[in-house]
Coordinates of C-alpha atoms in Angstrom, one line a residue:
X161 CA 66.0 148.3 104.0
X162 CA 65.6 151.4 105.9
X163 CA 64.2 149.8 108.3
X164 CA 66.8 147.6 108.4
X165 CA 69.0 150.3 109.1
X166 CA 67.1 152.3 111.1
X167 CA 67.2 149.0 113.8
X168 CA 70.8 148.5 113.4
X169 CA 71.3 152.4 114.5
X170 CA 68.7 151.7 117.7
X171 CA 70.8 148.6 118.7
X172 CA 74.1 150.8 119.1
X173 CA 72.4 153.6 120.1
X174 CA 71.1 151.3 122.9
X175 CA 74.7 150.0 123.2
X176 CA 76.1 153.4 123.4
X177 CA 73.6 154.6 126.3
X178 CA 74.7 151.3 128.4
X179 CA 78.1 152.8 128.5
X180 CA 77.2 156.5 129.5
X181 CA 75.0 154.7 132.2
X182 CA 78.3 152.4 133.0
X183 CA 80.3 155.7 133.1
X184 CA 78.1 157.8 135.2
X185 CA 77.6 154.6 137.6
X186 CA 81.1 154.6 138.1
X187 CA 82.0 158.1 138.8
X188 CA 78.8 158.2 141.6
X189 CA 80.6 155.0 143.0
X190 CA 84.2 156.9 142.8
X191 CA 82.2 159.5 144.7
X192 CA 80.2 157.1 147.4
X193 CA 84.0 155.9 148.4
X194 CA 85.7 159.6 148.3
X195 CA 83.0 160.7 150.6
X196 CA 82.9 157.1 153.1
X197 CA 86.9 157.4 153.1
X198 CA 86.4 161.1 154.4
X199 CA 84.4 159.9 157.4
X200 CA 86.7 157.3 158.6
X201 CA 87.4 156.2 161.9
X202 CA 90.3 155.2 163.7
X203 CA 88.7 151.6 162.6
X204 CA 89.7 152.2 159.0
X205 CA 86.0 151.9 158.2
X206 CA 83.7 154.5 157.8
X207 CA 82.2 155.8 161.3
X208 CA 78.7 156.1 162.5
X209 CA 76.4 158.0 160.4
X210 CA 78.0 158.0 157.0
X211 CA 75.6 156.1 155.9
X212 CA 72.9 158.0 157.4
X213 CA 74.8 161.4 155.8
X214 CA 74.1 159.7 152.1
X215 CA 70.4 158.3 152.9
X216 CA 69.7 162.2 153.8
X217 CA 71.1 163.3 150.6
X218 CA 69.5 161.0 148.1
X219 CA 66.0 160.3 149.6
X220 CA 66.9 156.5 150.6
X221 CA 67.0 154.4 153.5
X222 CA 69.9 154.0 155.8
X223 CA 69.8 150.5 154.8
X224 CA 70.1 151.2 151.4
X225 CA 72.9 153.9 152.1
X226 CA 75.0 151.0 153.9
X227 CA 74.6 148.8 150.6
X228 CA 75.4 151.4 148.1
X229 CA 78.9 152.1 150.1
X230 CA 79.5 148.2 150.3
X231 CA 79.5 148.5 146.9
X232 CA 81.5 151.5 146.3
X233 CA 84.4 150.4 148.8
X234 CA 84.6 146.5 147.2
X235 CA 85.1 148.4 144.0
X236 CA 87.3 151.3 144.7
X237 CA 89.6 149.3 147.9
X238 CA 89.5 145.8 146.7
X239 CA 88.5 145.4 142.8
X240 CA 89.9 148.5 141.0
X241 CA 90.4 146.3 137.8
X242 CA 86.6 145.7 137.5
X243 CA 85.9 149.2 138.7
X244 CA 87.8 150.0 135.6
X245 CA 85.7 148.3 132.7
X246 CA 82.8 149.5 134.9
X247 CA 84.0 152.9 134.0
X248 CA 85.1 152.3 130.5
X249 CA 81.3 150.8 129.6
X250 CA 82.2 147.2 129.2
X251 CA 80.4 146.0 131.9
X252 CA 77.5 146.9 134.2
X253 CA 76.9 147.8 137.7
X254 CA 75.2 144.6 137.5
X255 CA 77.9 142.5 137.1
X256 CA 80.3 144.5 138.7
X257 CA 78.3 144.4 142.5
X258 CA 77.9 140.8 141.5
X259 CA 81.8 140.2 141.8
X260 CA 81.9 142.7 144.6
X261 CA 79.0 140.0 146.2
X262 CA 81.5 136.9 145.2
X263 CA 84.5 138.1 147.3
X264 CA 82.9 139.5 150.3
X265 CA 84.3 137.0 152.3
X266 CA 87.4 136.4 150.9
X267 CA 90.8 138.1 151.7
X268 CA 92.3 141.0 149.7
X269 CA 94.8 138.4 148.2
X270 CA 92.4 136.3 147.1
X271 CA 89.9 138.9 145.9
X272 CA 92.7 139.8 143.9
X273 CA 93.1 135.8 142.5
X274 CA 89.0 135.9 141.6
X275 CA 89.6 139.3 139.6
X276 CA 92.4 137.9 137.6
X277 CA 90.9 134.8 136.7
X278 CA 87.6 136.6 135.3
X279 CA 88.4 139.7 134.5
X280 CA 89.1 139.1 130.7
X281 CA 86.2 137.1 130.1
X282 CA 83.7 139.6 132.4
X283 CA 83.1 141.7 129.5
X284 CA 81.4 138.8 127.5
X285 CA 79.8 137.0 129.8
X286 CA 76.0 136.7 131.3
X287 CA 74.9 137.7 134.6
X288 CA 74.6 133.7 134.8
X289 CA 77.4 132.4 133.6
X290 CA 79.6 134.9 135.7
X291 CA 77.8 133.5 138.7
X292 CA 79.2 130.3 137.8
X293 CA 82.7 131.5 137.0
X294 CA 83.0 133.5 140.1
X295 CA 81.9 130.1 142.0
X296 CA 84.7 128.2 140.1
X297 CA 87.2 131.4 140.9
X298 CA 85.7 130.9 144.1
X299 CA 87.2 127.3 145.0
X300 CA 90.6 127.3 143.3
X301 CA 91.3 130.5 145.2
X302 CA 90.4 129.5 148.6
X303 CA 89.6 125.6 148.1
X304 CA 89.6 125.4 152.0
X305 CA 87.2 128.1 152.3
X306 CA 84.2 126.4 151.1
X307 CA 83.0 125.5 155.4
X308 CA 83.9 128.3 156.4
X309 CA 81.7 130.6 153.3
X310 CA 78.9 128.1 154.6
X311 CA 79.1 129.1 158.2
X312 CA 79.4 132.8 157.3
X313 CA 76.2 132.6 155.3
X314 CA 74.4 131.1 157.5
X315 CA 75.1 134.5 159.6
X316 CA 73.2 136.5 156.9
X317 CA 70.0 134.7 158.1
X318 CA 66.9 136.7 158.1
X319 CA 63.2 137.6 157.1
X320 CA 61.4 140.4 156.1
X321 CA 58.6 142.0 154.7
X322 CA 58.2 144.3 151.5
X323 CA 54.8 145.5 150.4
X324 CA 52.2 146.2 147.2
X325 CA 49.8 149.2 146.8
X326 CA 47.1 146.4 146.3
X327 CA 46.8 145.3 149.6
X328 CA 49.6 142.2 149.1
X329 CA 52.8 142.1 150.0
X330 CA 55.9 139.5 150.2
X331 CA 57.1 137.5 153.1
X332 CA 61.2 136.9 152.1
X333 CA 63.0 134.7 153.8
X334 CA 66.8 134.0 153.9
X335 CA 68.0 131.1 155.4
X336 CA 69.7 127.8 154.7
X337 CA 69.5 126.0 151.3
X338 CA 68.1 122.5 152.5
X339 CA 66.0 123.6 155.1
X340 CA 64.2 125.9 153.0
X341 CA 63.4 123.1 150.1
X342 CA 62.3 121.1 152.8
X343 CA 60.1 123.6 154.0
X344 CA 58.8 123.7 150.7
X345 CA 58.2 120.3 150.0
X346 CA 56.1 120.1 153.3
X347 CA 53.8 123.3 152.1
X348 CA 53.9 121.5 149.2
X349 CA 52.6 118.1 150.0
X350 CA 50.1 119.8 151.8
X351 CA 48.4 121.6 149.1
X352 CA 48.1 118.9 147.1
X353 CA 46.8 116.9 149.7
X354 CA 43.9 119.4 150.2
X355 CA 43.9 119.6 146.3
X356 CA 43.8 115.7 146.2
X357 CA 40.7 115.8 148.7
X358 CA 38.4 117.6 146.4
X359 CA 36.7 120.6 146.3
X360 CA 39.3 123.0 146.7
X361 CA 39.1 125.8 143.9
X362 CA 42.8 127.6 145.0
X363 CA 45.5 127.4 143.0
X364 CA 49.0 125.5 143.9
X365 CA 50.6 128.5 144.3
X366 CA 47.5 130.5 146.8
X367 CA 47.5 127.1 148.9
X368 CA 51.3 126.8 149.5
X369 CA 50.8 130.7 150.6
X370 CA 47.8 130.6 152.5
X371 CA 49.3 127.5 154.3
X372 CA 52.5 128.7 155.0
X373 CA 51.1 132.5 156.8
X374 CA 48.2 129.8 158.4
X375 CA 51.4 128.0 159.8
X376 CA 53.1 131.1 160.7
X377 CA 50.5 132.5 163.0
X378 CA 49.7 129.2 164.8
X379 CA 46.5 128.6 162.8
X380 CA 47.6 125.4 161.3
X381 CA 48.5 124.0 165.0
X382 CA 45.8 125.6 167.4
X383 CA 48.6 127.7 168.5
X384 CA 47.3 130.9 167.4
X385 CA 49.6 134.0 167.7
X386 CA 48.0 136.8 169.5
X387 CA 50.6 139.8 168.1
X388 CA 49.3 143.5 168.6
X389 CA 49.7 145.5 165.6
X390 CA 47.8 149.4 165.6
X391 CA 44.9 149.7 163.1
X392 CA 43.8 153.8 162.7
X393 CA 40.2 154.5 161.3
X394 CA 38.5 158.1 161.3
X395 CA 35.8 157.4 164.0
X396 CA 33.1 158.8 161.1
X397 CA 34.3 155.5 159.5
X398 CA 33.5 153.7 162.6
X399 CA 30.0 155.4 162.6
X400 CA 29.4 154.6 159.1
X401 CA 29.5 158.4 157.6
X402 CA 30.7 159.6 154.5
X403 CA 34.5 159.4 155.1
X404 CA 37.7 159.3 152.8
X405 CA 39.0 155.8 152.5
X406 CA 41.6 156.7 154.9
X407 CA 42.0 153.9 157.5
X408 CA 45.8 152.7 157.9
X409 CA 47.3 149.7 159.5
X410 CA 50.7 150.3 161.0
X411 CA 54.1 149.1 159.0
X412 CA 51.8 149.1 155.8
X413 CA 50.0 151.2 155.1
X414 CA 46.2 152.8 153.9
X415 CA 43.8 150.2 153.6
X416 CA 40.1 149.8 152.2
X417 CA 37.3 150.6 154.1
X418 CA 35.9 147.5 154.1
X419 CA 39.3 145.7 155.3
X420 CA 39.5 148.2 158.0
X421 CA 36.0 147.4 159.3
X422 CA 37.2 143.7 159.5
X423 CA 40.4 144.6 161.5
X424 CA 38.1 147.0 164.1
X425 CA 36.3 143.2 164.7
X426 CA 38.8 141.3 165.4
X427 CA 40.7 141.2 169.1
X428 CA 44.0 141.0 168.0
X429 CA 44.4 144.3 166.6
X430 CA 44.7 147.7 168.6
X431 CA 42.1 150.4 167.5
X432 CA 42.7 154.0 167.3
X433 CA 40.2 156.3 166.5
X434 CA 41.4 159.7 164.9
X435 CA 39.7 163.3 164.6
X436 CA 38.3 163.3 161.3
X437 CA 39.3 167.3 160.9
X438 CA 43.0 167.0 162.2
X439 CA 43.9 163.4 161.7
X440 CA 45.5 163.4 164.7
X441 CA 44.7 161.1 167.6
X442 CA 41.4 161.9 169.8
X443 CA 43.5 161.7 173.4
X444 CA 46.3 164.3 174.3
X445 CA 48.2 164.7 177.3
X446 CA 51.5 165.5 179.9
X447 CA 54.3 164.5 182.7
X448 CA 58.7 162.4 185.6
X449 CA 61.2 161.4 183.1
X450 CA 60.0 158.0 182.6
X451 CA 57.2 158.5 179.9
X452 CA 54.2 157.2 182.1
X453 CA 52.5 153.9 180.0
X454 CA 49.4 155.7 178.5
X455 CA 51.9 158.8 177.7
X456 CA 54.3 156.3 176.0
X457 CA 51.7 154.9 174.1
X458 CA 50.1 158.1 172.8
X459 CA 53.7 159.0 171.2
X460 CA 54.3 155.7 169.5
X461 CA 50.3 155.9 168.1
X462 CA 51.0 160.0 166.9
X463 CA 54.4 158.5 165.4
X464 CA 54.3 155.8 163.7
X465 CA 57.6 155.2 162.6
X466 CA 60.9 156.5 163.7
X467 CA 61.5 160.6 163.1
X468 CA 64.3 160.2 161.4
X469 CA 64.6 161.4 158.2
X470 CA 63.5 158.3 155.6
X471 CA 63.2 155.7 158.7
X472 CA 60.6 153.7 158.5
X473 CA 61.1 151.6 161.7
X474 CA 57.8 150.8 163.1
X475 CA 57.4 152.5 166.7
X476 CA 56.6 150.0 168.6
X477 CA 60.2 148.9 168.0
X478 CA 61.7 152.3 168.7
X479 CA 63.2 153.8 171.6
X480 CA 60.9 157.0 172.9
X481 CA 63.6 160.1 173.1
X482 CA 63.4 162.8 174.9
X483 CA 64.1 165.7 172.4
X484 CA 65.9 168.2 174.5
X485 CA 67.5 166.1 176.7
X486 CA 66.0 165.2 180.5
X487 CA 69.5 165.9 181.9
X488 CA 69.6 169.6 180.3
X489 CA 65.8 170.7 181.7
X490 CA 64.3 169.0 178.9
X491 CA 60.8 168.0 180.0
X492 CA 58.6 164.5 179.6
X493 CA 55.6 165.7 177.7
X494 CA 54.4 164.8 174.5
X495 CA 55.3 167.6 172.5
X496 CA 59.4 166.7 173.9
X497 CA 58.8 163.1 173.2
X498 CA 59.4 161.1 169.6
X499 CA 59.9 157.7 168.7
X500 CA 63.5 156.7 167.3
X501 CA 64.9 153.3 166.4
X502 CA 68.2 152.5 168.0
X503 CA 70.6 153.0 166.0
X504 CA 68.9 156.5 165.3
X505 CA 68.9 157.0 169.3
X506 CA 72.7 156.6 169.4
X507 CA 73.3 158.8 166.2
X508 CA 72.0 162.0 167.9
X509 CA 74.1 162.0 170.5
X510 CA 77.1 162.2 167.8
X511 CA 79.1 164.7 167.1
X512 CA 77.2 167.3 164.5
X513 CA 74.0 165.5 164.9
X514 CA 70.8 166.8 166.3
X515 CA 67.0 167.6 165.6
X516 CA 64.4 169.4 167.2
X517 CA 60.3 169.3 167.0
X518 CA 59.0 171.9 165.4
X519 CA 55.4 173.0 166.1
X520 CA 53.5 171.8 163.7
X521 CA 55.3 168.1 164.7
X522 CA 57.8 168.2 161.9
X523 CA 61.4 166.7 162.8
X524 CA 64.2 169.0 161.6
X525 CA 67.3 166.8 161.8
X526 CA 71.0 168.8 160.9
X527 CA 74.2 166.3 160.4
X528 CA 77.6 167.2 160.6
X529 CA 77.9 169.0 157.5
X530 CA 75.4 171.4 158.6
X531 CA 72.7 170.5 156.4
X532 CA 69.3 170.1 157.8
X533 CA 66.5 167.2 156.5
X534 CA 63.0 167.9 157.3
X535 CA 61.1 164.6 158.7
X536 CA 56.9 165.6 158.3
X537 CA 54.6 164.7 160.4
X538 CA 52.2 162.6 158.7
X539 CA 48.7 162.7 160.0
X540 CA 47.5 159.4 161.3
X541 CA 44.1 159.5 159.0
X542 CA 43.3 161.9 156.1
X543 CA 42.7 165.2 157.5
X544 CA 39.5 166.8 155.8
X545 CA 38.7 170.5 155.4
X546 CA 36.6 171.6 158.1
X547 CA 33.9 173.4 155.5
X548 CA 33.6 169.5 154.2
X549 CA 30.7 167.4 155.4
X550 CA 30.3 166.0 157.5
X551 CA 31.1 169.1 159.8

């Protein structure tokens, strides 16, 4: 019996912390939409860097940032109702983003329509079966809208890439409904033809993936892509001394030493060898405002990334800044020279926003409520200490 008991107290403690968590979700959102209305433009929407201003604050991407005031403006502006069992613990910030998701592209009238027509029933329903509801809400409240939802989703078309510590990662793909089943069905048909052949010891699911990355980079056709992507080893690696596994491929990450040994041998990927003691590239050097191509190069291999802050935009995709501007005697050397993405670029030439270099290569970024973020600079292998062999 006490036992009994005892489970019958966990379930409604359980129940009781899902409405603190509800509570607390919704004051932070109440908060993420006092702050986004304080930065608005004459656009009525929040204005360039708000986003950036949050991601700062909370350790998170810009990306990240953008979705978490999405979220807090659909509530607060257009679906206060739902915002309001949010905050009373009858529903989670599940289900509430969820709504927020379903009327995206509707008007404020007809977000209005889909709230009334759920919003008693919300409380007691599944993630899944509120899906379904807000579909049916969906129709009667715009039943002309359905083409139009289809040709604004198809704007939303994209891939990209997460990744594991394990040396994996995920290829995701958005895109239209029927084209992607029919991709699948030919990855499909192809593994099991090679599984119908004989021989093959892969799964379904390894062959579907190995086929579709073979198909991908041109393997499957004879159409091999050739794509440059920047491999660093310690050259004590390369020499086969005792090193730290430290080796990194750009956009991922550290790899094994035995993966990076197989990367150094192939022609498709670019090689740089780093100081084993610094970690810092083997080639320096300086000079015209136009970075010349070998000093361009040595910026985007010593950063990596964008030096904002949390931006993890690979460099090779960034713009290369002059730090103190050319136009106010700022000079084009390396130490006046880091790599930021474009929307990064056009941020620091806003109002309140700026960042300097520091010595030691850290980016020290201020925004316009005068707080400063501090972007490291991360050595490109693992720096040893010089009293460690091999000296």
């Amino acid at each position: 019996m006490s036992h009994a008991i005892d489970a019958e107290g966990l379930l409604d403690e359980i129940t009781r912390q899902d409405e603190i968590i509800a509570a607390a979700e919704a004051a932070r959102i109440e908060a993420i939409a006092g702050f986004a209305h304080c930065r608005f433009g004459d656009s009525g929407r929040p204005v360039m860097g708000t986003a950036s201003e949050i991601a700062l604050e909370r350790n998170m991407s810009r990306g990240s940032a953008e979705m978490e005031i999405r979220y807090a403006l659909g509530l607060v502006d257009r679906l206060p109702r739902v915002l309001g069992l949010l905050r009373d613990g009858r529903v989670d910030v599940r289900k509430a983003r969820t709504v927020v998701d379903a009327v995206v592209h509707l008007s404020d009238e007809q977000a209005r329509d889909v709230e009334d027509r759920i919003l008693d029933r919300l409380p007691d329903l599944t993630l899944q079966s509120l899906q379904r509801a807000l579909a049916r809400a969906k129709i009667k409240a715009d039943p002309e809208g359905a083409e139009r939802r289809r040709q604004e989703g198809r704007k939303t078309r994209r891939v990209a890439v997460t990744h594991d510590d394990d040396g994996m990662g995920q290829f995701w793909l958005n895109a239209e409904g029927h084209k992607l089943v029919a991709a699948y069905a030919r990855l499909d048909q192809r593994a099991r033809a090679l599984k119908a052949a004989g021989g093959e010891t892969r799964s379904m699911d390894q062959l579907r993936a190995d086929i579709a990355v073979d198909l991908l980079l041109g393997k499957e056709t004879g159409c091999a892509v050739q794509t440059m992507v920047y491999a660093y080893m310690p050259m004590t690696m390369l020499m086969g001394l005792p090193t730290p596994e430290c080796a990194e491929l750009a956009g991922y990450g550290p790899i094994p030493d035995e993966l990076a040994r197989e990367i150094f041998g192939d022609s498709i990927w670019k090689r740089v060898l780093t100081d084993p003691i610094s970690g810092l590239p083997v080639d320096v050097g300086r000079t015209m405002r136009k970075p010349p191509a070998a000093m361009a190069e040595r910026v985007k291999v010593r950063d990596r990334v964008c030096r904002m802050a949390g931006c993890l935009r690979d460099a090779d995709k960034c713009d290369i800044d002059h730090v103190q501007d050319w136009g106010k005697d700022g000079v084009t050397a390396d130490e006046n020279l880091a790599d930021l993405c474009k929307f990064d670029h056009a941020l620091k030439d806003m109002p309140g926003w700026g960042y300097v270099l520091l010595p030691n290569g850290d980016a020290l970024w201020q925004t316009p409520t005068g707080r400063t973020y501090l972007d490291k600079a991360e050595p490109l292998g693992c720096p040893q200490n010089p009293d460690t062999p091999p000296f």
